[in-house]
Amino acid sequence: MSERLREKLSILADAAKYDVSCSSSGSDRKNTNKGVGNGHHSGICHTYTEDGRCVSLLKILLTNHCIFDCAYCVSRKSNDIQRAAFTVDEVVELTMNFYRRNFIEGLFLSSGIFKNADYTMERLLRVVKKLRLEQNYNGYIHLKTIPGASDELIHEAGLYADRMSINLEMPTETGLKLLAPDKSHKDVIKPLGFVQNQIVQFKEEKKLIKSVPKFVPAGQSTQMVVGATPETDKEIMYTADAFYKNFALRRVYYSGYIPISNDTRMPVLGTQPPLLRENRLYQTDWLMRFYGFKVQEILNDANPHLDIDIDPKLSWALRNLQHFPVDINTAPYRMILRIPGIGVTSAQKIVQARQFGKLHIYQLKNIGVAYSRAKHFIKCADTPFQMKDFQATQIKAFILAESQSKYLKTATNQLILFK
């Protein structure tokens, strides 16, 4: 690798680290024609930094030149930073060389916008097209959609990428206008809707025609920056819920804002990123997608913010003690899912195991239930006491006293800015 290419890689990989929406799963692309890579059998390996950010893919920007001046973005045009841009051939060369050396399992390619949206999108398209058609690369590719790019370019890119994503940036239009007046959520909604319609159309064609090209087989995702503007958790999760429903997104990512400037509209330099808040948002997201919770049950006008000291499921349970204790041996599956300390796998095992007899405490522990937490909300064959003897505040105090969460040691001073 030349010294100049190494320098570009250093600049553009560093610039890409703020985008957390690079998780990769769900692709069933297989190795064909004795090509290179396989997005199906190997899956895509993830590694995460201590703060939870994915670093496993070759995660780079095509360029960090940008015509926009978004206050929250390190690549904004007014920022005095070192700039660089890869050529199409350089990205292809890097990807193939790294893949052959087993350094990476796939490519995550995003870009600042230079000249205009179509000019940038056309170069991103050329990268994925070369990898697929000339290098016969069958590994995973996550490609960013450029807001404002033409439908024709997005359509063609979707034929080669496994996943496409476009960042919502701020959770609300008001927040976006505050920090990026030149942008609008409409610029994101249009391509998201276009890609979603194309995915549905290709699926419908597949029912009638045996051989139909793949189109974004791993679906779409988006990302919101959390903590740069004063949205409530309710506003953030209501936005996520709407985008899940309207565009069938695979994931919504929540990226805690890392202060990068002295702009007085945002948290000052040195403020810690809101990692605990970010974690609570992901937990809420999980409850909505896998535990049958509606977002209104967790966040509403009476509870616009998530509790920092306890997880959202425990918080909901303490506000709704009238539903507890739940009899593990008779309750429906959907209610078992709502018990703090019981995950999806444990709930499934409980339903299967109780067919052979009433479950006891030792069996629940063997199944994997976090009994020290769940015991306040359940009844089983040998339950030693009744939960009605305790108030919500007492139960919370018992659980916190036994908790060893690493997050409780994390400062949360960023939230103070908006009080």
C-alpha positions as MATLAB code, in Angstrom:
seq = 'MSERLREKLSILADAAKYDVSCSSSGSDRKNTNKGVGNGHHSGICHTYTEDGRCVSLLKILLTNHCIFDCAYCVSRKSNDIQRAAFTVDEVVELTMNFYRRNFIEGLFLSSGIFKNADYTMERLLRVVKKLRLEQNYNGYIHLKTIPGASDELIHEAGLYADRMSINLEMPTETGLKLLAPDKSHKDVIKPLGFVQNQIVQFKEEKKLIKSVPKFVPAGQSTQMVVGATPETDKEIMYTADAFYKNFALRRVYYSGYIPISNDTRMPVLGTQPPLLRENRLYQTDWLMRFYGFKVQEILNDANPHLDIDIDPKLSWALRNLQHFPVDINTAPYRMILRIPGIGVTSAQKIVQARQFGKLHIYQLKNIGVAYSRAKHFIKCADTPFQMKDFQATQIKAFILAESQSKYLKTATNQLILFK';
ca = [
       0.000    0.000    0.000;
       1.339    3.413   -0.976;
       1.998    6.066    1.633;
      -0.696    8.304    0.147;
      -3.289    5.521    0.196;
      -2.371    4.736    3.790;
      -2.879    8.405    4.674;
      -6.284    8.492    2.963;
      -7.310    5.347    4.795;
      -6.343    6.891    8.104;
      -8.362   10.062    7.430;
     -11.462    8.472    5.936;
     -11.695    5.547    8.333;
     -11.467    7.978   11.238;
     -14.186   10.163    9.712;
     -16.481    7.152    9.382;
     -16.302    6.134   13.029;
     -19.193    8.408   14.012;
     -21.647    6.354   11.981;
     -22.827    3.435   14.130;
     -25.292    1.959   11.653;
     -22.876   -0.628   10.295;
     -24.297   -3.737   11.862;
     -24.662   -6.431    9.268;
     -26.974   -9.353    9.315;
     -29.813  -10.786    7.362;
     -28.062  -11.125    4.018;
     -28.294  -14.486    2.268;
     -25.893  -13.679   -0.553;
     -23.885  -16.800   -1.427;
     -20.589  -17.329   -3.152;
     -21.240  -18.014   -6.823;
     -19.049  -18.690   -9.855;
     -16.040  -19.430   -7.624;
     -15.949  -15.819   -6.506;
     -14.490  -14.283   -3.395;
     -16.287  -13.933   -0.080;
     -19.573  -15.177    1.178;
     -22.119  -13.083    3.005;
     -24.209  -16.142    3.874;
     -22.102  -18.867    5.472;
     -19.571  -16.736    7.258;
     -22.135  -14.137    8.235;
     -20.414  -10.898    8.960;
     -18.174  -10.796   11.987;
     -18.690   -7.955   14.383;
     -16.293   -6.552   16.834;
     -17.273   -3.751   19.157;
     -15.284   -1.178   20.962;
     -15.854   -0.771   24.658;
     -18.536    1.843   24.047;
     -20.438   -0.545   21.787;
     -19.491    0.762   18.355;
     -19.021   -1.735   15.553;
     -15.566   -1.771   14.011;
     -15.535   -5.074   12.191;
     -16.205   -4.086    8.608;
     -13.941   -2.045    6.407;
     -15.749    1.093    7.415;
     -14.747    4.121    5.396;
     -15.992    7.238    3.690;
     -15.439    7.692   -0.005;
     -14.620   11.286    0.866;
     -14.935   13.655    3.804;
     -15.393   16.658    1.525;
     -18.947   17.894    1.937;
     -21.049   20.730    0.582;
     -23.175   20.832    3.754;
     -22.348   22.544    7.019;
     -24.210   20.435    9.599;
     -23.132   21.602   13.049;
     -23.050   18.072   14.533;
     -20.876   16.585   11.771;
     -17.097   16.449   11.883;
     -16.969   16.589    8.061;
     -18.976   19.826    7.781;
     -17.504   22.203    5.218;
     -16.596   24.903    7.758;
     -14.556   22.497    9.890;
     -10.817   22.904    9.516;
      -9.781   19.279    9.125;
      -7.598   17.288    6.787;
      -9.603   16.306    3.706;
      -9.216   13.328    1.407;
     -11.077   11.311   -1.195;
     -10.627    7.790   -2.468;
     -10.879    6.969   -6.121;
     -13.271    4.203   -7.070;
     -10.378    1.866   -7.858;
      -8.705    2.562   -4.513;
     -11.801    1.473   -2.546;
     -12.099   -1.675   -4.656;
      -8.401   -2.462   -4.177;
      -8.547   -1.908   -0.423;
     -11.639   -4.046   -0.007;
     -10.251   -6.969   -1.988;
      -6.812   -6.834   -0.373;
      -8.237   -6.638    3.148;
     -10.730   -9.372    2.457;
      -8.110  -11.740    1.068;
      -5.970  -11.130    4.154;
      -8.963  -11.933    6.346;
      -8.845   -8.485    7.904;
     -12.498   -7.801    7.172;
     -15.746   -9.603    6.503;
     -17.380   -6.913    4.434;
     -17.537   -3.288    3.418;
     -19.382   -0.359    4.948;
     -19.159    2.564    2.555;
     -20.504    6.028    3.212;
     -19.512    9.447    1.963;
     -19.633   13.165    2.398;
     -21.364   14.885   -0.481;
     -19.072   16.558   -2.966;
     -20.502   18.599   -5.860;
     -24.001   17.135   -5.586;
     -25.952   14.057   -4.545;
     -25.966   12.319   -7.930;
     -22.234   12.901   -8.469;
     -21.487   11.215   -5.130;
     -24.047    8.423   -5.485;
     -22.766    7.589   -8.958;
     -19.261    6.991   -7.538;
     -20.576    4.843   -4.723;
     -22.470    2.844   -7.319;
     -19.325    2.368   -9.395;
     -17.522    0.933   -6.356;
     -20.125   -1.732   -5.603;
     -20.616   -2.509   -9.280;
     -16.884   -3.109   -9.776;
     -16.688   -5.301   -6.701;
     -19.612   -7.447   -7.812;
     -19.067   -7.630  -11.557;
     -15.306   -7.302  -12.059;
     -13.930   -8.757   -8.816;
     -16.730  -11.300   -8.413;
     -16.946  -10.250   -4.770;
     -19.802  -11.917   -2.918;
     -19.096  -10.575    0.557;
     -21.284   -8.206    2.487;
     -21.718   -4.603    1.367;
     -23.523   -1.933    3.353;
     -23.951    1.172    1.227;
     -25.144    4.566    2.317;
     -27.876    6.159    0.259;
     -27.133    9.778   -0.535;
     -30.121   12.068    0.172;
     -31.296   13.734   -3.024;
     -29.805   11.139   -5.387;
     -31.911   10.114   -8.363;
     -34.150    7.068   -8.193;
     -32.292    5.434  -11.095;
     -28.951    5.472   -9.255;
     -30.509    4.234   -6.009;
     -32.300    1.451   -7.873;
     -29.106    0.236   -9.532;
     -27.124    0.443   -6.274;
     -29.770   -1.700   -4.598;
     -29.025   -4.509   -7.028;
     -25.452   -4.809   -5.717;
     -25.632   -3.798   -2.038;
     -26.799   -6.100    0.746;
     -28.027   -3.333    2.979;
     -28.678    0.325    2.303;
     -29.166    3.000    4.897;
     -29.744    6.691    5.101;
     -29.324    8.692    8.266;
     -32.243   10.579    9.732;
     -29.617   12.590   11.648;
     -31.806   14.365   14.248;
     -34.923   12.725   15.729;
     -37.185   15.666   14.908;
     -37.465   18.117   12.034;
     -37.073   20.971   14.529;
     -33.783   19.584   15.790;
     -32.514   19.056   12.259;
     -33.409   22.589   11.196;
     -31.600   23.944   14.249;
     -28.265   22.327   13.363;
     -28.573   21.650    9.620;
     -30.906   24.251    8.055;
     -30.185   22.978    4.534;
     -31.515   19.494    5.309;
     -34.988   18.106    5.840;
     -36.457   14.787    6.921;
     -38.258   14.761    3.578;
     -34.869   14.198    1.903;
     -34.584   10.966    3.898;
     -38.188    9.820    3.665;
     -38.253    9.907   -0.137;
     -35.351    7.461   -0.784;
     -36.407    5.267    2.148;
     -39.855    4.992    0.610;
     -38.441    4.358   -2.847;
     -36.164    1.528   -1.684;
     -38.959    0.001    0.407;
     -41.301    0.020   -2.587;
     -38.605   -1.600   -4.717;
     -38.033   -4.322   -2.105;
     -41.759   -5.095   -2.034;
     -41.927   -5.070   -5.818;
     -39.021   -7.502   -6.195;
     -40.603   -9.826   -3.628;
     -43.877   -9.786   -5.535;
     -42.066  -10.559   -8.787;
     -40.301  -13.466   -7.134;
     -43.668  -15.093   -6.493;
     -44.271  -15.182  -10.239;
     -40.793  -15.428  -11.738;
     -38.226  -18.004  -10.645;
     -35.116  -15.923  -11.242;
     -35.327  -12.390   -9.878;
     -32.251  -10.299   -8.959;
     -31.641   -9.608   -5.297;
     -32.520   -6.106   -4.216;
     -31.153   -4.915   -0.858;
     -31.636   -8.385    0.691;
     -30.589   -7.252    4.168;
     -33.073   -4.367    4.135;
     -32.695   -0.769    5.206;
     -31.657    0.970    8.383;
     -31.285    4.500    9.672;
     -29.501    6.333   12.448;
     -30.367    9.182   14.793;
     -27.942   11.315   16.756;
     -28.955   11.456   20.408;
     -28.073   14.249   22.792;
     -27.049   16.986   20.345;
     -30.510   18.578   20.516;
     -32.995   18.570   23.417;
     -35.486   15.949   22.193;
     -37.093   13.769   24.845;
     -36.756   10.002   24.796;
     -40.434    9.916   23.895;
     -39.846   12.010   20.769;
     -36.884    9.841   19.763;
     -38.698    6.529   20.170;
     -41.954    7.751   18.593;
     -39.912    8.745   15.530;
     -38.224    5.331   15.496;
     -41.580    3.583   15.850;
     -43.035    5.528   12.919;
     -40.076    4.675   10.690;
     -40.218    0.993   11.633;
     -43.891    0.904   10.684;
     -43.768    3.047    7.561;
     -40.581    1.713    5.984;
     -40.169   -1.786    7.479;
     -36.660   -0.883    8.655;
     -34.416   -3.651    9.924;
     -32.798   -1.409   12.488;
     -32.821    2.080   13.876;
     -29.490    3.031   15.440;
     -29.060    5.566   18.211;
     -25.720    7.325   18.251;
     -24.831    9.288   21.367;
     -23.524   12.677   20.291;
     -19.800   13.116   20.775;
     -19.016   16.832   21.170;
     -16.805   17.983   18.316;
     -17.115   21.779   18.376;
     -17.700   24.817   20.540;
     -21.052   25.533   18.905;
     -23.225   26.962   21.680;
     -26.315   25.154   20.356;
     -24.884   21.798   21.441;
     -23.146   20.217   24.449;
     -19.718   21.732   24.998;
     -16.431   20.015   24.242;
     -15.452   17.616   26.984;
     -19.033   16.608   27.781;
     -19.314   12.853   28.018;
     -21.327   11.107   25.260;
     -24.701    9.912   26.630;
     -23.820    6.236   26.441;
     -26.201    5.120   29.188;
     -29.082    6.960   27.536;
     -28.079    5.370   24.239;
     -28.208    1.945   25.907;
     -31.681    2.607   27.367;
     -32.953    3.625   23.928;
     -31.627    0.375   22.444;
     -33.349   -1.575   25.248;
     -36.620    0.193   24.467;
     -36.140   -0.531   20.790;
     -35.664   -4.211   21.666;
     -38.847   -4.257   23.761;
     -40.811   -2.833   20.840;
     -39.454   -5.285   18.292;
     -39.149   -8.546   20.233;
     -41.219   -8.297   23.425;
     -44.552   -7.046   22.106;
     -44.478   -3.660   23.823;
     -46.076   -0.647   22.200;
     -43.983    2.479   22.434;
     -46.884    4.288   24.162;
     -46.714    1.816   27.051;
     -43.095    2.688   27.764;
     -43.007    6.397   26.921;
     -45.918    8.815   27.059;
     -46.772   12.299   28.263;
     -46.568   11.185   31.880;
     -43.206    9.472   31.298;
     -41.377   11.310   28.483;
     -37.922   10.127   29.604;
     -36.540    6.667   30.296;
     -35.249    5.942   33.771;
     -31.485    6.038   33.865;
     -31.040    3.811   36.909;
     -33.260    0.919   35.794;
     -34.018   -0.669   32.434;
     -37.267    0.184   30.583;
     -38.944   -3.201   31.185;
     -38.404   -3.008   34.918;
     -39.590    0.598   34.862;
     -42.812   -0.429   33.071;
     -43.382   -3.310   35.499;
     -43.020   -1.043   38.535;
     -45.578    1.369   37.065;
     -47.984   -1.488   36.365;
     -47.881   -3.692   39.445;
     -51.566   -4.504   38.963;
     -50.444   -7.055   36.315;
     -48.226   -8.916   38.796;
     -47.450  -11.413   40.187;
     -47.609  -13.540   37.050;
     -48.102  -17.268   37.540;
     -45.283  -18.813   35.534;
     -47.150  -22.106   35.270;
     -50.301  -20.716   33.646;
     -49.586  -17.255   32.158;
     -49.617  -16.725   28.380;
     -46.279  -16.376   26.606;
     -46.804  -12.678   25.862;
     -47.181  -11.937   29.590;
     -44.129  -13.985   30.571;
     -42.132  -11.831   28.144;
     -43.046   -8.782   30.203;
     -41.550  -10.069   33.437;
     -38.264   -8.342   34.355;
     -35.419  -10.837   34.361;
     -36.929  -13.081   31.700;
     -35.742  -12.813   28.095;
     -37.182  -14.257   24.908;
     -35.207  -17.513   25.095;
     -36.072  -18.089   28.760;
     -39.763  -17.376   28.095;
     -39.794  -19.939   25.292;
     -38.117  -22.526   27.532;
     -40.645  -21.880   30.316;
     -43.587  -22.479   27.986;
     -42.016  -25.734   26.754;
     -40.920  -26.985   30.175;
     -44.215  -26.416   32.004;
     -45.914  -28.943   29.731;
     -44.233  -31.628   31.840;
     -45.145  -30.318   35.288;
     -45.250  -27.236   37.483;
     -42.028  -25.268   37.517;
     -40.067  -24.607   40.704;
     -37.520  -21.935   41.552;
     -34.493  -24.117   40.902;
     -35.869  -24.988   37.466;
     -36.346  -21.327   36.581;
     -32.744  -20.631   37.552;
     -31.575  -23.552   35.434;
     -33.563  -22.226   32.485;
     -31.665  -18.943   32.702;
     -34.138  -16.654   34.432;
     -32.522  -13.810   36.407;
     -34.407  -14.936   39.490;
     -33.135  -12.241   41.829;
     -34.992   -9.733   39.651;
     -37.910  -11.858   38.477;
     -38.854  -13.106   41.962;
     -40.631   -9.838   42.737;
     -43.023  -10.327   39.807;
     -43.782  -14.050   39.593;
     -45.414  -16.989   41.268;
     -44.271  -20.554   40.745;
     -44.763  -23.911   42.488;
     -42.692  -23.008   45.561;
     -42.900  -19.208   45.719;
     -41.982  -18.258   49.297;
     -43.769  -14.905   49.576;
     -46.397  -12.698   47.969;
     -45.326   -9.621   46.054;
     -48.264   -7.514   47.277;
     -46.387   -6.954   50.528;
     -44.064   -4.498   48.753;
     -44.475   -1.137   47.044;
     -42.809   -0.240   43.724;
     -40.228    1.947   45.450;
     -39.294   -0.913   47.777;
     -38.926   -3.419   44.938;
     -36.790   -0.948   43.002;
     -34.570   -0.432   46.046;
     -34.166   -4.209   46.516;
     -33.164   -4.699   42.874;
     -30.781   -1.745   42.774;
     -29.119   -2.939   45.957;
     -28.325   -6.239   44.246;
     -27.439   -4.675   40.886;
     -23.868   -4.640   39.638;
     -24.472   -2.680   36.437;
     -21.352   -1.039   35.069;
     -23.504    1.818   33.767;
     -24.354    3.076   37.228;
     -20.758    4.221   37.474;
     -21.057    6.286   34.299;
     -21.567   10.026   34.594;
     -24.654   11.373   32.799;
     -23.941   15.066   32.933;
     -24.847   15.691   29.299;
     -28.545   15.720   30.142;
     -28.023   18.671   32.477;
     -27.565   21.013   29.521;
     -31.246   20.895   28.613;
     -32.815   21.188   32.045;
];
